[in-house]
Amino acid sequence: MEIVTTIRREVLTLPAAPLGPDNPLPALRPLDEMHRVEDRDKEDLPRDMARQIGYEPLRSLLPVRVRDGYDRRREPRPVDALVIENDRLRATVLPALGGRIASLVHKPAGRELLYRNPVFQPANFALNGAWFSGGIEWNIGATGHTTLSCSPVHAARVPAPDGGEMLRLWEWERLRDLPFQVDLWLPDGSDFLYVGVRIRNPHENPVPAYWWSNIAVPEECRVLAPAEEAYHFGYEQRLSRVPVPVHDGVDRTYPPNSTYAADYFYEVPEHRRRWIAALDTGGEGLVQTSTDVLRGRKLFVWGRGPGGRSWQRRLTEPGTGGYCEIQAGLARTQLEHVRLDAGSEVSWLEAYGPFAAPAEGEWTGVLAEAESRLEAVLPRAAVEAAHAAWEPCADTEPGERLATGSGWGALEVLRSGWKLPGTPFDESTLGEE
């Protein structure tokens, strides 16, 4: 069978603000993180959730430096991109900006499935400062946006499970001192982008791990997830269990219905398939699903209040439509960290693609129809099988290098002598820093 998936380099030209230099001073100030929960709320939480909320929260940015040298002087600038596509989908990845997927286009319909930000404008939302909105970002490290939001990652071609090519991204996350990889491939004729993720703990002691895949989509939509309840976090250090879809007399599954910024962490029952979708008024949009290890699903909204509108405008150009985020993570909520035992690893598979289902109507019926249609276009068993097929490929050594990340992984490997097949950290990346 002829494999038609291709990977190529491309240069985008965007109105972009300069990142500027990192702050030269060490980040000695204790981390002022708003994702805290009052003790009285923890008493009513499931025991595993309460335990993980209290497990090793991040208290310092060290050894990472603060990125606060950016400004708002946008002008056309080149941005390196890697494009992976088959005859159905085209994904555009930004290896110098955390490996973010900036665009995912369904080619037969000519439809952009994500919220694609037309500009690059950093703002102070990452744990270490500079962050930008749009696309699919890979959040590893600790509660909040990763310190790699605006940093380069390594990238290379790797053989895919079906004999074609994968695009591998990998880097060393310094806050938790963990290597990770993200493998992207498009099976021939598939309407779904497959993403295999692995986090490894090479240390001799357990380490707290954190992962959320954050997917920006146009906010004029309805968000579907297989849940009747959610944990609401309104950035006031309170976490409360609320019904889905209607809370305080308002259907919160429509992002424009919320006034203030909020997180809704869906309580997906153990037996239910893990998935989340954002559909427009015509019932078309994007679905994300995964193997069960990626347990959590979330909706983030900016809200229609003046604060949320101001931030939306600040992150892009006037006249650009707003966005919300649908997300998937290792735990129920982003306030939690999970234990990764010494010498162990965790991996899973995600799938992203176009989706159509009735979005309007009674919640239980809408979910039942959506799950039936998802099973028809991408069976749950097929996702499990794809993960099993990918696992032996995770250790395959990369081929042609397409982008270079930091030298911190090379320093750790040189210092410790760790063997990390599939994610080489070459001594050639050891620069002056």
CSV table of C-alpha atoms in Angstrom, one decimal:
chain,number,residue,atom,x,y,z
A,1,MET,CA,0.0,0.0,0.0
A,2,GLU,CA,1.3,3.4,-0.9
A,3,ILE,CA,1.6,5.8,2.1
A,4,VAL,CA,0.7,9.3,1.1
A,5,THR,CA,1.5,11.1,4.4
A,6,THR,CA,4.1,13.8,4.0
A,7,ILE,CA,6.1,16.0,6.4
A,8,ARG,CA,7.7,19.2,5.2
A,9,ARG,CA,9.2,22.4,6.4
A,10,GLU,CA,7.4,25.7,5.8
A,11,VAL,CA,7.8,29.3,6.9
A,12,LEU,CA,4.8,31.3,8.0
A,13,THR,CA,4.7,35.1,8.0
A,14,LEU,CA,2.7,36.5,10.9
A,15,PRO,CA,2.3,39.8,12.6
A,16,ALA,CA,4.4,38.9,15.6
A,17,ALA,CA,5.7,40.7,18.7
A,18,PRO,CA,9.3,40.0,19.7
A,19,LEU,CA,9.9,37.6,22.6
A,20,GLY,CA,12.9,39.6,23.8
A,21,PRO,CA,15.5,38.3,26.3
A,22,ASP,CA,14.7,36.2,29.3
A,23,ASN,CA,15.0,38.0,32.7
A,24,PRO,CA,18.7,37.7,33.8
A,25,LEU,CA,17.7,37.5,37.5
A,26,PRO,CA,16.9,34.1,39.1
A,27,ALA,CA,13.2,33.6,39.9
A,28,LEU,CA,13.6,33.7,43.7
A,29,ARG,CA,10.1,35.0,44.5
A,30,PRO,CA,7.7,32.2,45.7
A,31,LEU,CA,5.3,31.2,43.0
A,32,ASP,CA,2.0,33.2,43.3
A,33,GLU,CA,-0.3,30.6,41.8
A,34,MET,CA,-4.0,31.3,41.7
A,35,HIS,CA,-4.9,27.6,41.3
A,36,ARG,CA,-5.4,26.9,45.0
A,37,VAL,CA,-8.4,25.4,46.9
A,38,GLU,CA,-9.6,26.3,50.3
A,39,ASP,CA,-9.3,23.5,52.9
A,40,ARG,CA,-13.1,23.5,53.5
A,41,ASP,CA,-13.7,22.5,49.9
A,42,LYS,CA,-11.2,19.6,50.0
A,43,GLU,CA,-13.4,17.8,52.7
A,44,ASP,CA,-16.2,17.2,50.1
A,45,LEU,CA,-13.9,16.0,47.3
A,46,PRO,CA,-13.2,12.4,46.3
A,47,ARG,CA,-10.3,11.1,48.4
A,48,ASP,CA,-8.0,10.6,45.4
A,49,MET,CA,-8.7,14.1,44.1
A,50,ALA,CA,-8.1,15.7,47.4
A,51,ARG,CA,-4.8,13.7,47.8
A,52,GLN,CA,-3.6,14.7,44.4
A,53,ILE,CA,-4.5,18.4,44.9
A,54,GLY,CA,-2.2,18.3,47.9
A,55,TYR,CA,0.6,16.3,46.2
A,56,GLU,CA,3.7,18.4,45.5
A,57,PRO,CA,2.2,21.6,44.2
A,58,LEU,CA,4.8,23.8,42.5
A,59,ARG,CA,6.3,26.5,44.8
A,60,SER,CA,9.2,27.9,42.8
A,61,LEU,CA,10.1,28.5,39.1
A,62,LEU,CA,13.7,27.6,39.7
A,63,PRO,CA,15.7,26.6,37.7
A,64,VAL,CA,13.7,28.2,34.9
A,65,ARG,CA,14.0,31.9,34.2
A,66,VAL,CA,11.2,34.4,33.7
A,67,ARG,CA,10.3,35.4,30.1
A,68,ASP,CA,9.3,39.0,30.4
A,69,GLY,CA,11.2,40.7,27.6
A,70,TYR,CA,8.3,40.7,25.1
A,71,ASP,CA,6.3,43.7,24.0
A,72,ARG,CA,3.4,44.6,21.7
A,73,ARG,CA,5.2,45.9,18.7
A,74,ARG,CA,3.9,43.5,16.1
A,75,GLU,CA,5.3,43.4,12.6
A,76,PRO,CA,5.5,40.7,9.9
A,77,ARG,CA,8.1,38.1,11.0
A,78,PRO,CA,9.0,34.6,9.8
A,79,VAL,CA,7.9,31.6,11.9
A,80,ASP,CA,9.3,28.2,11.2
A,81,ALA,CA,6.7,25.5,10.8
A,82,LEU,CA,6.5,21.8,10.1
A,83,VAL,CA,3.5,20.5,8.2
A,84,ILE,CA,2.3,16.9,8.3
A,85,GLU,CA,-0.6,16.0,6.0
A,86,ASN,CA,-2.4,13.2,4.2
A,87,ASP,CA,-5.2,13.5,1.7
A,88,ARG,CA,-7.7,14.3,4.5
A,89,LEU,CA,-5.9,16.5,7.1
A,90,ARG,CA,-3.2,19.1,7.3
A,91,ALA,CA,-1.6,19.9,10.7
A,92,THR,CA,0.8,22.8,11.0
A,93,VAL,CA,3.3,22.6,14.0
A,94,LEU,CA,5.5,25.3,15.4
A,95,PRO,CA,8.6,23.6,16.8
A,96,ALA,CA,10.2,26.9,18.1
A,97,LEU,CA,7.0,27.6,20.1
A,98,GLY,CA,6.6,24.5,22.3
A,99,GLY,CA,5.6,22.3,19.4
A,100,ARG,CA,2.2,23.8,19.3
A,101,ILE,CA,-0.3,22.7,16.5
A,102,ALA,CA,-1.2,26.1,15.1
A,103,SER,CA,-3.7,24.8,12.6
A,104,LEU,CA,-5.6,21.6,11.8
A,105,VAL,CA,-7.4,21.7,8.4
A,106,HIS,CA,-9.9,19.2,7.2
A,107,LYS,CA,-9.0,19.3,3.5
A,108,PRO,CA,-12.2,17.9,1.8
A,109,ALA,CA,-14.3,20.6,3.5
A,110,GLY,CA,-11.6,23.3,3.5
A,111,ARG,CA,-12.4,23.8,7.2
A,112,GLU,CA,-10.1,24.9,10.0
A,113,LEU,CA,-10.9,22.8,13.0
A,114,LEU,CA,-9.1,24.9,15.6
A,115,TYR,CA,-9.1,28.6,16.6
A,116,ARG,CA,-6.1,29.8,14.6
A,117,ASN,CA,-4.7,33.0,16.0
A,118,PRO,CA,-3.7,35.3,13.1
A,119,VAL,CA,-1.0,36.9,15.2
A,120,PHE,CA,1.7,36.0,17.7
A,121,GLN,CA,1.3,38.1,20.8
A,122,PRO,CA,2.8,36.9,24.1
A,123,ALA,CA,1.1,37.7,27.4
A,124,ASN,CA,1.9,36.8,31.0
A,125,PHE,CA,0.0,33.5,31.3
A,126,ALA,CA,2.7,30.8,31.3
A,127,LEU,CA,4.2,29.8,34.6
A,128,ASN,CA,7.3,31.7,33.6
A,129,GLY,CA,5.6,34.6,31.7
A,130,ALA,CA,5.4,34.6,27.9
A,131,TRP,CA,2.4,32.6,26.5
A,132,PHE,CA,0.2,33.0,23.4
A,133,SER,CA,-3.2,31.8,22.4
A,134,GLY,CA,-4.6,29.5,19.7
A,135,GLY,CA,-4.1,25.9,18.4
A,136,ILE,CA,-3.3,22.8,20.5
A,137,GLU,CA,-0.6,23.2,23.2
A,138,TRP,CA,1.1,20.5,25.2
A,139,ASN,CA,1.1,21.4,28.9
A,140,ILE,CA,3.6,19.5,31.0
A,141,GLY,CA,5.2,20.4,34.3
A,142,ALA,CA,2.8,21.8,36.8
A,143,THR,CA,-0.5,23.5,37.2
A,144,GLY,CA,-0.6,26.3,34.7
A,145,HIS,CA,0.7,26.9,31.2
A,146,THR,CA,4.0,25.2,30.6
A,147,THR,CA,7.3,27.1,30.7
A,148,LEU,CA,8.0,25.7,27.2
A,149,SER,CA,5.1,27.7,25.7
A,150,CYS,CA,7.5,29.9,23.8
A,151,SER,CA,10.6,27.7,23.7
A,152,PRO,CA,12.0,25.4,21.0
A,153,VAL,CA,11.6,21.6,21.1
A,154,HIS,CA,13.4,18.9,19.2
A,155,ALA,CA,11.7,17.5,16.1
A,156,ALA,CA,12.5,14.7,13.7
A,157,ARG,CA,11.0,12.2,11.2
A,158,VAL,CA,10.3,8.7,12.7
A,159,PRO,CA,8.8,5.6,11.1
A,160,ALA,CA,5.1,5.4,11.9
A,161,PRO,CA,3.2,2.2,12.9
A,162,ASP,CA,1.7,1.9,9.4
A,163,GLY,CA,5.0,2.2,7.6
A,164,GLY,CA,4.6,5.9,6.8
A,165,GLU,CA,6.2,8.8,8.7
A,166,MET,CA,5.6,10.3,12.1
A,167,LEU,CA,6.7,13.7,13.3
A,168,ARG,CA,8.3,13.3,16.7
A,169,LEU,CA,8.6,16.3,19.2
A,170,TRP,CA,10.6,15.9,22.4
A,171,GLU,CA,12.2,18.0,25.1
A,172,TRP,CA,13.3,18.0,28.7
A,173,GLU,CA,10.9,19.7,31.1
A,174,ARG,CA,13.0,21.3,33.9
A,175,LEU,CA,10.5,22.1,36.6
A,176,ARG,CA,9.8,18.4,37.2
A,177,ASP,CA,13.0,17.2,35.5
A,178,LEU,CA,11.3,14.9,33.1
A,179,PRO,CA,11.8,14.0,29.4
A,180,PHE,CA,8.7,13.7,27.2
A,181,GLN,CA,7.8,13.0,23.6
A,182,VAL,CA,4.8,13.7,21.3
A,183,ASP,CA,4.5,11.6,18.2
A,184,LEU,CA,2.1,12.8,15.5
A,185,TRP,CA,1.0,10.7,12.5
A,186,LEU,CA,-1.8,10.5,9.9
A,187,PRO,CA,-2.7,7.0,8.8
A,188,ASP,CA,-3.4,6.9,5.1
A,189,GLY,CA,-7.0,8.1,4.3
A,190,SER,CA,-7.7,8.9,8.0
A,191,ASP,CA,-9.8,11.9,9.1
A,192,PHE,CA,-8.0,11.7,12.5
A,193,LEU,CA,-4.6,13.0,13.6
A,194,TYR,CA,-3.1,10.4,16.0
A,195,VAL,CA,-0.9,11.7,18.8
A,196,GLY,CA,1.1,9.4,21.0
A,197,VAL,CA,2.5,10.9,24.2
A,198,ARG,CA,5.0,9.5,26.6
A,199,ILE,CA,6.4,11.0,29.9
A,200,ARG,CA,9.3,9.2,31.5
A,201,ASN,CA,10.7,9.3,35.0
A,202,PRO,CA,14.4,8.2,34.9
A,203,HIS,CA,15.0,9.1,38.5
A,204,GLU,CA,15.4,6.8,41.5
A,205,ASN,CA,12.4,8.4,43.3
A,206,PRO,CA,8.8,9.2,42.4
A,207,VAL,CA,8.1,12.6,40.7
A,208,PRO,CA,4.8,14.6,40.4
A,209,ALA,CA,3.6,14.6,36.8
A,210,TYR,CA,1.2,16.9,35.1
A,211,TRP,CA,-0.2,16.9,31.5
A,212,TRP,CA,-3.1,18.7,29.8
A,213,SER,CA,-3.6,19.0,26.0
A,214,ASN,CA,-5.3,22.5,25.5
A,215,ILE,CA,-7.3,22.9,22.3
A,216,ALA,CA,-8.5,26.4,21.3
A,217,VAL,CA,-11.7,26.4,19.3
A,218,PRO,CA,-14.1,29.2,18.3
A,219,GLU,CA,-16.3,30.1,21.3
A,220,GLU,CA,-19.5,30.3,19.3
A,221,CYS,CA,-20.2,26.6,19.9
A,222,ARG,CA,-21.6,24.0,22.2
A,223,VAL,CA,-19.2,21.8,24.1
A,224,LEU,CA,-20.1,18.2,24.6
A,225,ALA,CA,-18.5,15.8,27.1
A,226,PRO,CA,-19.8,12.5,28.6
A,227,ALA,CA,-20.7,13.9,32.0
A,228,GLU,CA,-23.7,14.9,34.1
A,229,GLU,CA,-21.6,16.8,36.6
A,230,ALA,CA,-18.5,19.0,36.7
A,231,TYR,CA,-16.1,20.7,39.1
A,232,HIS,CA,-16.4,24.4,38.7
A,233,PHE,CA,-13.3,26.6,39.4
A,234,GLY,CA,-13.9,30.4,39.1
A,235,TYR,CA,-10.3,31.6,40.1
A,236,GLU,CA,-11.5,32.4,43.6
A,237,GLN,CA,-9.8,29.4,45.3
A,238,ARG,CA,-13.1,27.5,45.4
A,239,LEU,CA,-13.8,24.2,43.8
A,240,SER,CA,-17.5,23.2,43.7
A,241,ARG,CA,-19.4,20.3,42.1
A,242,VAL,CA,-22.1,21.6,39.8
A,243,PRO,CA,-24.6,19.9,37.4
A,244,VAL,CA,-24.1,19.7,33.6
A,245,PRO,CA,-25.3,21.3,31.4
A,246,VAL,CA,-27.4,23.8,33.5
A,247,HIS,CA,-25.8,25.6,36.5
A,248,ASP,CA,-27.4,28.6,38.2
A,249,GLY,CA,-30.2,28.5,35.6
A,250,VAL,CA,-27.8,28.9,32.7
A,251,ASP,CA,-26.6,26.2,30.2
A,252,ARG,CA,-22.9,26.4,30.6
A,253,THR,CA,-22.1,24.1,27.7
A,254,TYR,CA,-22.5,27.2,25.5
A,255,PRO,CA,-19.4,29.3,26.2
A,256,PRO,CA,-21.0,32.7,25.4
A,257,ASN,CA,-23.5,32.1,28.3
A,258,SER,CA,-20.8,32.6,30.9
A,259,THR,CA,-20.0,36.1,32.2
A,260,TYR,CA,-16.7,35.4,33.9
A,261,ALA,CA,-13.6,33.3,33.3
A,262,ALA,CA,-14.1,29.7,34.6
A,263,ASP,CA,-13.0,26.1,34.4
A,264,TYR,CA,-15.5,23.3,34.2
A,265,PHE,CA,-13.7,20.0,34.9
A,266,TYR,CA,-16.1,17.3,33.7
A,267,GLU,CA,-16.7,14.2,36.0
A,268,VAL,CA,-16.5,11.5,33.3
A,269,PRO,CA,-17.7,8.2,34.8
A,270,GLU,CA,-15.1,5.4,34.9
A,271,HIS,CA,-16.8,3.2,32.3
A,272,ARG,CA,-17.4,6.0,29.8
A,273,ARG,CA,-15.3,6.7,26.8
A,274,ARG,CA,-13.0,9.7,27.1
A,275,TRP,CA,-13.9,12.4,24.5
A,276,ILE,CA,-14.8,16.1,24.2
A,277,ALA,CA,-16.2,18.0,21.2
A,278,ALA,CA,-17.0,21.6,20.2
A,279,LEU,CA,-19.8,21.9,17.6
A,280,ASP,CA,-21.2,25.0,15.9
A,281,THR,CA,-24.8,25.8,15.4
A,282,GLY,CA,-24.9,23.5,12.4
A,283,GLY,CA,-23.5,20.6,14.5
A,284,GLU,CA,-20.0,20.6,12.9
A,285,GLY,CA,-16.7,21.0,14.6
A,286,LEU,CA,-13.8,19.1,16.3
A,287,VAL,CA,-13.7,16.1,18.5
A,288,GLN,CA,-10.9,14.9,20.6
A,289,THR,CA,-10.8,11.4,22.1
A,290,SER,CA,-8.1,9.2,23.8
A,291,THR,CA,-7.2,6.1,25.6
A,292,ASP,CA,-8.4,6.0,29.2
A,293,VAL,CA,-5.2,7.1,30.8
A,294,LEU,CA,-5.9,10.6,29.7
A,295,ARG,CA,-8.7,10.8,32.2
A,296,GLY,CA,-9.8,14.4,32.5
A,297,ARG,CA,-11.9,16.7,30.3
A,298,LYS,CA,-12.4,20.4,30.7
A,299,LEU,CA,-14.0,23.5,29.2
A,300,PHE,CA,-12.3,26.9,29.8
A,301,VAL,CA,-14.2,30.1,29.0
A,302,TRP,CA,-13.0,33.7,29.2
A,303,GLY,CA,-16.6,34.9,29.8
A,304,ARG,CA,-18.5,37.7,28.2
A,305,GLY,CA,-17.6,40.2,30.9
A,306,PRO,CA,-15.3,43.2,30.3
A,307,GLY,CA,-12.3,41.3,31.7
A,308,GLY,CA,-12.6,38.3,29.5
A,309,ARG,CA,-13.3,40.5,26.4
A,310,SER,CA,-10.3,42.6,27.2
A,311,TRP,CA,-7.9,39.6,27.3
A,312,GLN,CA,-9.3,38.2,24.1
A,313,ARG,CA,-8.6,41.5,22.3
A,314,ARG,CA,-5.2,41.7,23.9
A,315,LEU,CA,-4.2,38.3,22.7
A,316,THR,CA,-5.1,38.8,19.0
A,317,GLU,CA,-6.2,41.5,16.5
A,318,PRO,CA,-9.4,43.6,16.7
A,319,GLY,CA,-12.3,42.0,14.9
A,320,THR,CA,-11.1,38.4,15.4
A,321,GLY,CA,-13.6,36.0,16.8
A,322,GLY,CA,-13.2,34.9,20.4
A,323,TYR,CA,-12.2,31.4,21.5
A,324,CYS,CA,-12.6,29.0,24.3
A,325,GLU,CA,-10.6,25.9,25.1
A,326,ILE,CA,-11.5,22.2,25.4
A,327,GLN,CA,-8.9,20.2,27.2
A,328,ALA,CA,-7.8,16.7,28.2
A,329,GLY,CA,-5.5,15.8,31.1
A,330,LEU,CA,-4.0,13.1,33.3
A,331,ALA,CA,-6.2,13.9,36.3
A,332,ARG,CA,-9.8,15.1,36.9
A,333,THR,CA,-8.7,18.7,37.4
A,334,GLN,CA,-5.7,20.9,36.7
A,335,LEU,CA,-5.2,21.5,40.4
A,336,GLU,CA,-3.9,17.9,40.8
A,337,HIS,CA,-0.5,16.2,40.1
A,338,VAL,CA,-0.2,12.5,39.7
A,339,ARG,CA,2.6,10.3,41.1
A,340,LEU,CA,5.0,8.9,38.5
A,341,ASP,CA,7.0,6.1,40.2
A,342,ALA,CA,10.8,5.8,40.0
A,343,GLY,CA,12.0,4.4,36.7
A,344,SER,CA,8.5,4.3,35.2
A,345,GLU,CA,6.6,5.9,32.4
A,346,VAL,CA,3.1,6.8,31.3
A,347,SER,CA,1.8,6.9,27.8
A,348,TRP,CA,-1.5,7.3,25.9
A,349,LEU,CA,-2.9,8.0,22.5
A,350,GLU,CA,-5.1,11.0,21.5
A,351,ALA,CA,-7.0,11.5,18.2
A,352,TYR,CA,-8.2,14.8,16.7
A,353,GLY,CA,-10.6,15.1,13.8
A,354,PRO,CA,-13.7,16.6,12.2
A,355,PHE,CA,-17.0,15.7,13.8
A,356,ALA,CA,-20.7,16.2,13.0
A,357,ALA,CA,-23.6,15.5,15.4
A,358,PRO,CA,-26.7,17.3,16.5
A,359,ALA,CA,-25.6,19.9,19.2
A,360,GLU,CA,-29.1,21.2,20.2
A,361,GLY,CA,-31.5,19.3,22.4
A,362,GLU,CA,-31.8,17.5,25.6
A,363,TRP,CA,-28.4,16.7,27.1
A,364,THR,CA,-28.7,12.9,27.6
A,365,GLY,CA,-30.0,12.4,24.1
A,366,VAL,CA,-27.4,14.7,22.5
A,367,LEU,CA,-24.6,12.8,24.3
A,368,ALA,CA,-26.0,9.4,23.3
A,369,GLU,CA,-26.2,10.4,19.6
A,370,ALA,CA,-22.7,12.0,19.6
A,371,GLU,CA,-21.2,8.9,21.2
A,372,SER,CA,-22.9,6.7,18.7
A,373,ARG,CA,-21.6,8.8,15.8
A,374,LEU,CA,-18.1,8.9,17.3
A,375,GLU,CA,-18.1,5.1,17.6
A,376,ALA,CA,-19.1,4.9,13.9
A,377,VAL,CA,-16.3,7.1,12.6
A,378,LEU,CA,-13.6,6.1,15.1
A,379,PRO,CA,-14.4,3.1,17.3
A,380,ARG,CA,-13.0,3.1,20.9
A,381,ALA,CA,-11.3,-0.2,20.1
A,382,ALA,CA,-9.5,1.4,17.1
A,383,VAL,CA,-8.0,4.0,19.4
A,384,GLU,CA,-6.8,1.3,21.8
A,385,ALA,CA,-5.4,-0.7,18.9
A,386,ALA,CA,-3.6,2.4,17.5
A,387,HIS,CA,-2.0,3.0,20.9
A,388,ALA,CA,-0.8,-0.6,21.1
A,389,ALA,CA,0.6,-0.4,17.6
A,390,TRP,CA,2.4,2.9,18.4
A,391,GLU,CA,4.1,1.7,21.7
A,392,PRO,CA,6.8,-0.4,20.0
A,393,CYS,CA,7.6,2.7,17.8
A,394,ALA,CA,8.1,5.0,20.8
A,395,ASP,CA,11.7,3.8,21.2
A,396,THR,CA,12.6,4.0,17.5
A,397,GLU,CA,15.5,6.4,17.0
A,398,PRO,CA,14.6,9.5,15.1
A,399,GLY,CA,15.7,9.9,11.5
A,400,GLU,CA,16.2,13.3,9.8
A,401,ARG,CA,16.3,16.1,12.4
A,402,LEU,CA,13.8,18.9,11.6
A,403,ALA,CA,14.3,21.2,14.5
A,404,THR,CA,16.5,21.6,17.6
A,405,GLY,CA,15.4,22.2,21.1
A,406,SER,CA,17.4,23.1,24.2
A,407,GLY,CA,20.6,21.5,25.6
A,408,TRP,CA,19.2,20.9,29.0
A,409,GLY,CA,18.3,17.3,28.2
A,410,ALA,CA,21.9,16.7,26.9
A,411,LEU,CA,23.3,18.1,30.2
A,412,GLU,CA,21.1,15.8,32.3
A,413,VAL,CA,21.9,12.7,30.2
A,414,LEU,CA,25.7,13.5,30.3
A,415,ARG,CA,25.5,14.0,34.0
A,416,SER,CA,23.5,10.9,34.8
A,417,GLY,CA,24.3,8.4,32.0
A,418,TRP,CA,20.6,7.7,31.5
A,419,LYS,CA,19.6,5.8,28.4
A,420,LEU,CA,16.4,7.2,26.8
A,421,PRO,CA,15.8,5.4,23.5
A,422,GLY,CA,13.7,7.3,21.0
A,423,THR,CA,14.5,10.7,22.5
A,424,PRO,CA,18.2,11.4,22.0
A,425,PHE,CA,19.7,14.5,23.7
A,426,ASP,CA,22.9,15.1,21.8
A,427,GLU,CA,25.9,16.7,23.2
A,428,SER,CA,26.0,19.0,20.2
A,429,THR,CA,23.1,20.9,21.7
A,430,LEU,CA,25.2,22.0,24.7
A,431,GLY,CA,25.5,25.7,24.0
A,432,GLU,CA,26.9,28.5,26.1
A,433,GLU,CA,23.9,28.5,28.5
